[in-house]
XYZ file of C-alpha atoms in Angstrom:
555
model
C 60.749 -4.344 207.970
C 58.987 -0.895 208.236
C 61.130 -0.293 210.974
C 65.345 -0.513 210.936
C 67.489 -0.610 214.061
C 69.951 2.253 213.384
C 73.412 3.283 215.068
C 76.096 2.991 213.768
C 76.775 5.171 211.009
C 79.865 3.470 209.193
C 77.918 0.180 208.538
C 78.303 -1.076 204.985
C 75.031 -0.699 203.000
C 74.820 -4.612 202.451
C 75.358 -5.565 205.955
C 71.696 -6.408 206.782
C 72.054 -9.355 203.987
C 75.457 -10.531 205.540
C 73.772 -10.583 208.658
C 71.032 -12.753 207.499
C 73.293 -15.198 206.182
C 74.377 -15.842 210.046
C 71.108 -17.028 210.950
C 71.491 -20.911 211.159
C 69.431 -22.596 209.211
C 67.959 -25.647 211.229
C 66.880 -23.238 214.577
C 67.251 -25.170 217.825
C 63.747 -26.416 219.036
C 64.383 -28.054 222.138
C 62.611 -27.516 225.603
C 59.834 -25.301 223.466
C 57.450 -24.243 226.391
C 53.739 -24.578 224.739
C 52.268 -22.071 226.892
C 55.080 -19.213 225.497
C 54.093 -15.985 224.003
C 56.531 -16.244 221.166
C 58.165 -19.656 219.142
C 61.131 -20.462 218.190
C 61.812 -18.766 214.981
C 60.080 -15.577 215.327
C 61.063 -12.281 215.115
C 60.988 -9.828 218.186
C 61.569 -6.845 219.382
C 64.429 -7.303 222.451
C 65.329 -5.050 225.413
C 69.017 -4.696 225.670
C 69.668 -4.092 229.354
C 72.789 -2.031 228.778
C 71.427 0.735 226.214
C 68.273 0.303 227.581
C 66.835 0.189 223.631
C 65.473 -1.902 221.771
C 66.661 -3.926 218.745
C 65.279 -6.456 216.588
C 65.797 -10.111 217.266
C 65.241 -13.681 216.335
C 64.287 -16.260 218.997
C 66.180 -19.287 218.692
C 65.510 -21.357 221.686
C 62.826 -21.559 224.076
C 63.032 -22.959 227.943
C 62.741 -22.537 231.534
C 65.125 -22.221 234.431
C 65.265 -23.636 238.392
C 62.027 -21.378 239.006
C 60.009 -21.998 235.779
C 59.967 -18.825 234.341
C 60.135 -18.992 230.716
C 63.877 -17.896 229.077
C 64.144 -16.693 225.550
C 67.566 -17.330 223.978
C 67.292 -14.918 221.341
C 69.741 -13.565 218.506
C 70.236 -9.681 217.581
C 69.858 -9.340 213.410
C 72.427 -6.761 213.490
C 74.611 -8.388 216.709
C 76.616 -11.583 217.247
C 76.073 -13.490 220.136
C 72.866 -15.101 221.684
C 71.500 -13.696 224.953
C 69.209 -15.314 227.584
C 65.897 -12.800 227.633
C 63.008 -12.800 230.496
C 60.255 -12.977 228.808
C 59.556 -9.005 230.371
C 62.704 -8.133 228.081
C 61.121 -9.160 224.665
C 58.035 -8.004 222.807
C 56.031 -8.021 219.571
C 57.739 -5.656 216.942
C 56.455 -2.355 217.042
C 55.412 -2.037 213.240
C 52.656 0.288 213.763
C 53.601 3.661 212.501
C 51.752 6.556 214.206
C 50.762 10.015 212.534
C 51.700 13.267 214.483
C 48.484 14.212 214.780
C 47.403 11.111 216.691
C 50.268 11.587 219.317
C 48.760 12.382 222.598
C 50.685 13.676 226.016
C 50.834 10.513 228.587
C 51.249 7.910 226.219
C 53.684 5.744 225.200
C 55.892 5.715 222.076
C 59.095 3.855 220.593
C 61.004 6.854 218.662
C 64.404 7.158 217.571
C 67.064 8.967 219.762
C 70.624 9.781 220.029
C 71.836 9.963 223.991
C 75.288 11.979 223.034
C 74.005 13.910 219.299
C 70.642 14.331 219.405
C 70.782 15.863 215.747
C 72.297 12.684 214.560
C 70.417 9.069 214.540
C 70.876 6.493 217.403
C 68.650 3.387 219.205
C 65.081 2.834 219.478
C 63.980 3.762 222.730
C 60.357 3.745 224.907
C 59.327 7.999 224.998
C 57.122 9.041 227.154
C 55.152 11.589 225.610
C 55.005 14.949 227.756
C 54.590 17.554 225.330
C 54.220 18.516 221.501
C 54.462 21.626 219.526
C 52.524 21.273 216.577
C 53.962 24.232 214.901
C 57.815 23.330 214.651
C 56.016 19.606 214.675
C 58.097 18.479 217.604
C 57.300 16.804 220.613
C 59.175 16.658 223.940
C 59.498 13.068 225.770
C 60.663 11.143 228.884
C 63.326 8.303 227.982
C 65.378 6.372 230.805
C 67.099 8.858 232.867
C 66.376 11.892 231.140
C 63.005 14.033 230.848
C 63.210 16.713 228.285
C 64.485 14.881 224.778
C 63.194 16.919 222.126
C 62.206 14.314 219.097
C 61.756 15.509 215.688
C 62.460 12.616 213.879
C 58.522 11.841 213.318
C 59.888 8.003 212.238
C 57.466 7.084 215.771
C 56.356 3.603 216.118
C 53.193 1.807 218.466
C 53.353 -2.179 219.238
C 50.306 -3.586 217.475
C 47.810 -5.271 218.796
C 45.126 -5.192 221.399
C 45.901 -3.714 225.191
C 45.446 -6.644 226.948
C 45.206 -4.260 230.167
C 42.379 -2.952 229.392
C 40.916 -6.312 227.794
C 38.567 -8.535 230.181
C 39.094 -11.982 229.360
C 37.959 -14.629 232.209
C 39.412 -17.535 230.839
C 43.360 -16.138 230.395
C 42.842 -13.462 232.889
C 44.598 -11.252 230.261
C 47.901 -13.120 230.222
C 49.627 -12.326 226.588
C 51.745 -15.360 226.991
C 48.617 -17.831 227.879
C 47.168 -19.315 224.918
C 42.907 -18.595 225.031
C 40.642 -18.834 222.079
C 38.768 -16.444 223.214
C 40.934 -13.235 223.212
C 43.455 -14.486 220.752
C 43.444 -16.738 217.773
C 40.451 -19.009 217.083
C 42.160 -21.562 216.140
C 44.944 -22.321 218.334
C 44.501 -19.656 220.860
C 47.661 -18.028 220.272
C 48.489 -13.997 220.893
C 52.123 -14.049 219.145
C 52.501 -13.112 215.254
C 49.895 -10.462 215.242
C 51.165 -8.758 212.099
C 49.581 -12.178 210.567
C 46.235 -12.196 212.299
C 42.995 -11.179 210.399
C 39.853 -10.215 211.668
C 36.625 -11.302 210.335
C 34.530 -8.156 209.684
C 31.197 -9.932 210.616
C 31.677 -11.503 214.163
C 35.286 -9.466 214.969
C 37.624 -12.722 215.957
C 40.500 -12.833 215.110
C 42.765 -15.711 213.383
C 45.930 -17.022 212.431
C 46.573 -16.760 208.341
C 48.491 -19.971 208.872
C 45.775 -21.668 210.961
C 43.444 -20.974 207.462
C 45.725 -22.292 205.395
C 46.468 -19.036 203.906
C 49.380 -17.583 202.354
C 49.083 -14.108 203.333
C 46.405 -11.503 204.446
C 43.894 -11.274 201.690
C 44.028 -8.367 200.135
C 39.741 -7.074 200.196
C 38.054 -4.456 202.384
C 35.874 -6.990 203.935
C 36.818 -11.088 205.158
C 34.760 -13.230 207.099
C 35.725 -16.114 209.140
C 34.605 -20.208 208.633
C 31.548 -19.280 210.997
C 30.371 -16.387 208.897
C 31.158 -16.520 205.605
C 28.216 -17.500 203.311
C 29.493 -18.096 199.762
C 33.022 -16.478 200.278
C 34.898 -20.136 200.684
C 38.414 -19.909 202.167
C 41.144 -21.341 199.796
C 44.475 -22.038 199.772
C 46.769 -19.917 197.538
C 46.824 -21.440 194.357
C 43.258 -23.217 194.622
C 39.993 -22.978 193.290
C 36.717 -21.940 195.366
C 33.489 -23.185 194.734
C 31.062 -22.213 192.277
C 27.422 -20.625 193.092
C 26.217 -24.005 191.247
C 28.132 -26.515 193.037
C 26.536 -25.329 196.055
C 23.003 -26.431 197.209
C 21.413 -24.950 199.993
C 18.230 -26.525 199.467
C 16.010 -23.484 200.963
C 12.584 -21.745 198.933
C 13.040 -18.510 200.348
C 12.518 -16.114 198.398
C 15.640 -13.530 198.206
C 13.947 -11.185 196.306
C 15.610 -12.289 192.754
C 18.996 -12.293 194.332
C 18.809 -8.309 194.557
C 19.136 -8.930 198.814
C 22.745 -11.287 198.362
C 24.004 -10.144 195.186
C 27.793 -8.696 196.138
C 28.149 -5.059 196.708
C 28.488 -3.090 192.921
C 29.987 -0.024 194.613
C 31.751 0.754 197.674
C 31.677 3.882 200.004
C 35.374 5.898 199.665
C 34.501 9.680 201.015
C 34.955 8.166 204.510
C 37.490 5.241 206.170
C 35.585 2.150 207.182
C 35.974 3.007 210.449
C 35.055 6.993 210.460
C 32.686 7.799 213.390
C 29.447 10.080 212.454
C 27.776 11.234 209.897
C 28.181 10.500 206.065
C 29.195 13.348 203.724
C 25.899 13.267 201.377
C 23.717 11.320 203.502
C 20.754 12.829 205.174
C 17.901 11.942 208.206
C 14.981 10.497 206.607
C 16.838 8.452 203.692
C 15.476 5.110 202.889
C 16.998 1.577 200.948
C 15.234 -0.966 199.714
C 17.981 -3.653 200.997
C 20.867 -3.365 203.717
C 22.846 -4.188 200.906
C 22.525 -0.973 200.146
C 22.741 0.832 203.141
C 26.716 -1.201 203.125
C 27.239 0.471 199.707
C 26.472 4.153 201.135
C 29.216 3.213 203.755
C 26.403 3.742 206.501
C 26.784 0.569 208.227
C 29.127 -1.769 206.614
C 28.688 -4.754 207.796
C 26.063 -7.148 205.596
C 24.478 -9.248 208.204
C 25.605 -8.263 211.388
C 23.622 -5.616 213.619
C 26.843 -4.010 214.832
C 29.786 -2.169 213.476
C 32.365 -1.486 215.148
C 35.998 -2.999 216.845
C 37.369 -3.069 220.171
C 40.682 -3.994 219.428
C 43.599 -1.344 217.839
C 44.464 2.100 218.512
C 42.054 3.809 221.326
C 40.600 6.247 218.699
C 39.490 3.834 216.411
C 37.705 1.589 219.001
C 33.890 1.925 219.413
C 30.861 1.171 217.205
C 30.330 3.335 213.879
C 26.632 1.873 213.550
C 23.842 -0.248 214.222
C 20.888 -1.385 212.651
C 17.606 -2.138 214.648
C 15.613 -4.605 213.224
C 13.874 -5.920 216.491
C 16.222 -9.287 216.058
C 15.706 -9.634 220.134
C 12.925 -9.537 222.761
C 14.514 -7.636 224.959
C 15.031 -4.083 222.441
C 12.851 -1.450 223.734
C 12.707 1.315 221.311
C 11.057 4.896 222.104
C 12.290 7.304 219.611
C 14.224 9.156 220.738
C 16.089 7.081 223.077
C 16.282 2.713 222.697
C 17.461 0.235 224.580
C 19.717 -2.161 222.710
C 20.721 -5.561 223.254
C 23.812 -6.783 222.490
C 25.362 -9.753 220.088
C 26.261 -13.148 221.216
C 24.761 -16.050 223.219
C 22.791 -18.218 220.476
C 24.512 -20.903 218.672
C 24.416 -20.133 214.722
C 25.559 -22.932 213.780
C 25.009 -24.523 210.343
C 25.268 -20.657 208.863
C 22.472 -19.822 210.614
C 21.625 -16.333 210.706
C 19.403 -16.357 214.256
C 18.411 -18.500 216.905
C 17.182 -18.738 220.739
C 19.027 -17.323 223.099
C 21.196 -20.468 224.641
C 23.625 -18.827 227.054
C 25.036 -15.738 228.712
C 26.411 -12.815 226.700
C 29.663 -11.484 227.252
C 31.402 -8.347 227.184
C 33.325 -8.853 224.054
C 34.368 -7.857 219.809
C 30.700 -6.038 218.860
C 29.427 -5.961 222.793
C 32.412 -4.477 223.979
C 32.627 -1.869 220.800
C 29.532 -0.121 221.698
C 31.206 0.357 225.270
C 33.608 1.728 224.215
C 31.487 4.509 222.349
C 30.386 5.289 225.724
C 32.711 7.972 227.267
C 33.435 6.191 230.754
C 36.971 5.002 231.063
C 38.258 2.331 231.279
C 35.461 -0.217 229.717
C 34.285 -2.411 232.600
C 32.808 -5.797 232.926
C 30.143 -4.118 235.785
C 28.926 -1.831 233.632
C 29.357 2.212 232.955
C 26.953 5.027 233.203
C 27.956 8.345 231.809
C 25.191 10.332 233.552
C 24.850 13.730 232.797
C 28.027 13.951 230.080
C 26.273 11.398 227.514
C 27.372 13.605 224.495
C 31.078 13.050 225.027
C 30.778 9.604 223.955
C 31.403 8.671 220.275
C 28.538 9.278 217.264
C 26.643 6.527 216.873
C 24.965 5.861 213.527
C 21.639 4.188 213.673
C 19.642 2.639 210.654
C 16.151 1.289 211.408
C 14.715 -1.522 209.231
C 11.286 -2.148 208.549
C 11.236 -6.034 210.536
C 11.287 -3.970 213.768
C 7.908 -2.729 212.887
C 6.314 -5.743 214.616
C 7.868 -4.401 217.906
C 8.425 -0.379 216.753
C 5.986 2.295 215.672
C 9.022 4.245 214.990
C 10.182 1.573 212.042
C 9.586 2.776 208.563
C 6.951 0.915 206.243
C 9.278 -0.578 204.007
C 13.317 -0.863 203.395
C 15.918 0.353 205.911
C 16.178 4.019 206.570
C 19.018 6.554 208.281
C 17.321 8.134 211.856
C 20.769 9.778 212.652
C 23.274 10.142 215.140
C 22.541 8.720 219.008
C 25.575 8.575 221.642
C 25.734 5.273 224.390
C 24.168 6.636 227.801
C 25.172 3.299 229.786
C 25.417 -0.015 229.566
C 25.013 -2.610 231.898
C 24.354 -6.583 232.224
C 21.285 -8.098 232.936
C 18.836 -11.150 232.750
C 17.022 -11.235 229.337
C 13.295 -12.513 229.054
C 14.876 -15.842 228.043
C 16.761 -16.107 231.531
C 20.221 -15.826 230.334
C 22.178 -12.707 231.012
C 22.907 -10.273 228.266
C 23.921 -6.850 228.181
C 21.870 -3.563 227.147
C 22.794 -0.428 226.531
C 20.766 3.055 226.003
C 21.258 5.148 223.428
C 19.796 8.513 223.265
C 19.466 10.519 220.055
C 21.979 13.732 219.571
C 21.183 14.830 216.068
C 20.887 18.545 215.058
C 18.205 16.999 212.061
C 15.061 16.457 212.741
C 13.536 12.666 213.865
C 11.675 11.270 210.519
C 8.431 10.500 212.431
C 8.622 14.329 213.808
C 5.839 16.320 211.600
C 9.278 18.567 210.895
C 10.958 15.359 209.849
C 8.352 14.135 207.236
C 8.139 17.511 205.920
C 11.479 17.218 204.972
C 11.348 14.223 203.304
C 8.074 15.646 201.541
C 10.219 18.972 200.551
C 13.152 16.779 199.613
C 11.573 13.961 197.803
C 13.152 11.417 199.521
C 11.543 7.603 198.970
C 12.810 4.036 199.347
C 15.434 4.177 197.169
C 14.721 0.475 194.807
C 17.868 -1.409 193.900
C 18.291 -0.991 189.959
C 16.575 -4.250 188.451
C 19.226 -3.717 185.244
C 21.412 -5.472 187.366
C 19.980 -8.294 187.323
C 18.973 -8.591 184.102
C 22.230 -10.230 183.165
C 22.168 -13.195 185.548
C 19.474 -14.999 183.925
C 16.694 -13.556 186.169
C 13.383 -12.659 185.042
C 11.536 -9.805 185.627
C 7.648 -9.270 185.634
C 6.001 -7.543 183.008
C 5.427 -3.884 183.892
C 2.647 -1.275 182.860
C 5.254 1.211 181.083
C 2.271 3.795 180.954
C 1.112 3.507 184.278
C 4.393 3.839 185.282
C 5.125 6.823 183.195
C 1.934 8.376 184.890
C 3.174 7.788 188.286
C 6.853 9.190 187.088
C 4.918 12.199 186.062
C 3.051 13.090 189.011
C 6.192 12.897 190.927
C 7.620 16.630 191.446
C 10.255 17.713 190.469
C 13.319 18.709 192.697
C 13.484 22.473 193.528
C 17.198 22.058 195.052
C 18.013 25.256 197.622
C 19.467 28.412 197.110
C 22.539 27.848 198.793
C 23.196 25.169 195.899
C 22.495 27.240 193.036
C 24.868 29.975 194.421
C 27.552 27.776 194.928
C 27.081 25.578 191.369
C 26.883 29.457 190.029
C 30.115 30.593 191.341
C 31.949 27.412 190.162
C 32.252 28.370 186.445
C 35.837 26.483 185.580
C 33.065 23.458 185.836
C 30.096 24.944 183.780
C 29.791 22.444 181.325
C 29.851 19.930 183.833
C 27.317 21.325 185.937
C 25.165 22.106 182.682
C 25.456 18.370 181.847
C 24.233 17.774 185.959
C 21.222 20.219 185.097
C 19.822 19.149 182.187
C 18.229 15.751 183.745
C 14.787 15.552 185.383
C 15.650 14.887 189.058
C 12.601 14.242 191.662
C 14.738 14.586 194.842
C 17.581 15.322 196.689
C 19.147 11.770 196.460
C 18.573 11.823 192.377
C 21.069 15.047 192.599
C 23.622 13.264 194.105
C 23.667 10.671 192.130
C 23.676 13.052 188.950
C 26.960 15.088 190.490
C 28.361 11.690 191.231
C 28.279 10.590 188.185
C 28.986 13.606 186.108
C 31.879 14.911 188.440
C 33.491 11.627 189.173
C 37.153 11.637 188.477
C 38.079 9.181 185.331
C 41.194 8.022 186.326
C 40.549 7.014 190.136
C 36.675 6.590 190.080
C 36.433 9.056 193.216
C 35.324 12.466 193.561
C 37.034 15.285 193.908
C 37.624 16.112 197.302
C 39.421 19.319 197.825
């Protein structure tokens, strides 16, 4: 466990193992109430009503007395004895370790704290947070009875998991002890053991590892669920997946030589996955031939769906990071500067289908309830929000038009899928679609010092810069049995040569100037024939990338 109950200071170092060996083997299963928050077996954080702290626990039984409320009979790791718990007494373990710089006043916090030495270690205890002092890194909290405990034992812990009250479910009514498939796991609807649920990076649900079958969390940057994986088959541990030839989807669309599907061949590490705003190195104006690309540049992540984002977690990571408007429903109005954007759910995709009619309200949930969240009224609300005047508080939005939404855009590009900048959520609000089912919009409005690509200031830019749709590299595919048309090599040497060449700023010359410890590298940057800004980038990428980690330098 991440975290240890501590306290007494003469325990023998091997007393956790002893301890274990106490546990009885065959756990009592009788009177199990299928409706309860946590079963019999599992391990829980439990309020001792003398100390008032909290201390980690196994339930053994489960049951209810003469007024049927549920009773945990529970047993401390460290403790003999069992103990009859209320279920208010006992919750998830708090395994979620928070950084001093994401402490805020106001909130909540399970820290470490001796009542009689404060110097010296003691029990785990519920801190209010009421002030910090970031210089002798400090902070000064509310526990039980007394108000001023100065912490600086920065061990500080968070229960996991989403804040189910600030979650709007309408079929559990936000009850953490009531199973509901729609606000916990997918499969059997449970909330408990969320240390072991995953969430699938396409549609944002969560599941069970044991309700897949699997052994353990898989260990990628991306998983997607039954519902939206396409060749990515869930296996058990030990098994065998299928093959891309055992499969037959019988379809003759054309995926462009596989160039569109093929898995991602690099992945974006200058930012998190979920890091709000703009993309060190990427600029207004820059265009990919596929999304798969635009997921590589860690721009918007996701491959298929239009939203990016989470509402579950810590606050500060909930929101949307990015969307991509590719005029997918009837209802997007898109001026510019400012769109209205409708959001995800309410078709059946069935089958691994990838669209469909809409078939039934939308609600405010996963991706729909993200891109509330980016909008700065608090708390997210199932009527709606409008910020009003204070718009630009809300979280950066990233927003990648693709050239589909042409058909209902003339601010679309001609071809691929190109970066128009950051926009921040106005409002958002529920309404009835042109297909007579309710679904909810949402304006964004553009806040991007750059300017707009369709501005006359934007496409000089791109001019000046040399930015074009950026192809995937055909090489790639060269290995995979593919074949490629024949090409004019000397009309496309002619075309290479009336390209010109890149004529990168001052401020860039300056600074590669002043960095002589990396001459030779720079030289070696130099030296090639680069026709924009995006074929510099991918020159100091490759020349200054780190051998040994594969990253760049950073600081």
């Amino acid at each position: 466990m991440p975290r240890q109950v501590l306290g007494e200071q003469d325990k023998k170092e091997n007393s956790q193992e002893k301890e274990k060996e106490k546990v009885p083997a065959v756990l009592e299963d009788t009177d199990v109430v299928e409706q309860s928050g946590w079963k019999v077996g599992a391990f829980v954080d439990a309020l001792c009503s003398k100390t008032g702290a909290w201390f980690l626990a196994q339930v053994l039984k489960v049951s209810k007395d003469e007024n049927s409320k549920t009773v945990y009979t529970i047993k401390y790791t460290e403790y003999e004895g069992e103990v009859d718990l209320e279920e208010s007494m006992i919750r998830d373990i708090a395994t979620v370790k928070v950084d001093f710089n994401d402490i805020k006043i106001g909130e909540t916090y399970i820290v470490n704290y001796n009542m009689e030495h404060p110097d010296k270690l003691g029990f785990w205890y519920d801190a209010k947070v009421a002030g910090i002092k970031k210089v002798s890194k400090t902070i000064i909290c509310s526990i039980r009875d007394q108000d001023k405990c100065i912490i600086t034992n920065l061990e500080i812990y968070k229960v996991p998991g989403p804040d189910f009250s600030e979650m709007d479910c309408d079929k559990c009514l936000k009850n953490p002890a009531r199973k509901c498939v729609q606000c916990g796991c997918r499969k059997c609807g449970g909330k408990h053991d969320e240390a072991n649920i995953i969430m699938c990076d396409e549609c944002n649900s969560g599941y069970h590892t044991q309700c897949l079958g699997l052994a353990c969390i898989p260990d990628e940057d991306e998983w997607f669920c039954p519902n939206c994986k396409n060749e990515n088959d869930i296996v058990c541990a030990g098994g065998k997946s299928m093959t891309a030839k055992d499969r037959k989807t019988g379809t003759s669309r054309d995926w462009g030589r596989g160039l569109a599907t093929e898995g991602r061949s690099k992945e974006c590490t200058i930012v998190p996955k979920d890091h709000f705003g703009p993309i060190p190195g990427i600029e207004v104006g820059m265009c990919w031939q596929y999304r798969l690309q635009v997921s590589e540049e860690g721009i918007h992540r996701p491959h298929v769906a239009g939203i990016a984002g989470s509402s579950k977690g810590v606050m500060d990571k909930r929101g949307c990071q990015s969307i991509v408007l590719s005029g997918g429903y009837e209802d997007d109005v898109d001026n510019g500067d400012s769109f209205t954007y409708t959001g995800s759910g309410g078709r059946d995709l069935s089958g691994n289908k990838r669209t469909a009619e809409q078939s039934k309200d939308q609600a405010l949930d996963r991706s729909n309830e993200a891109i509330a969240y980016s909008c700065m009224v608090r708390p997210v609300s199932s009527k709606g929000g409008d910020a009003g005047e204070r718009w630009r508080e809300g979280k950066p939005v990233r927003v990648v038009r693709a050239y589909k939404a042409k058909k209902h855009s003339t601010f679309a590009p001609e071809e691929g899928f190109r970066y128009d900048g950051i926009y921040k959520v106005k409002r958002y609000w529920q309404a009835k679609g042109q297909s007579n089912f309710k679904v909810w919009r949402y304006e964004f409005i553009r806040d991007d010092p750059s300017p707009a690509p369709w501005t006359d200031e934007g496409k000089a830019i791109i001019e000046r810069e040399g930015y074009v749709c950026i192809k995937k590299n055909p090489e790639q595919a060269e290995g995979k049995g593919t074949k490629r048309k024949a090409s004019n090599d000397e009309g496309e040497e002619e075309v290479v040569k009336k390209r010109k060449l890149y004529d990168m700023s001052d401020e860039w010359k300056t600074l590669i100037a002043a960095d002589t410890r990396n001459k030779k590298m720079w030289d070696q940057v130099l030296e090639k024939e680069m026709f924009s800004r995006t074929d510099l980038l991918n020159q100091v990428k490759e020349t200054l990338t780190c051998q040994i980690c594969y990253e760049l330098p950073n600081q």
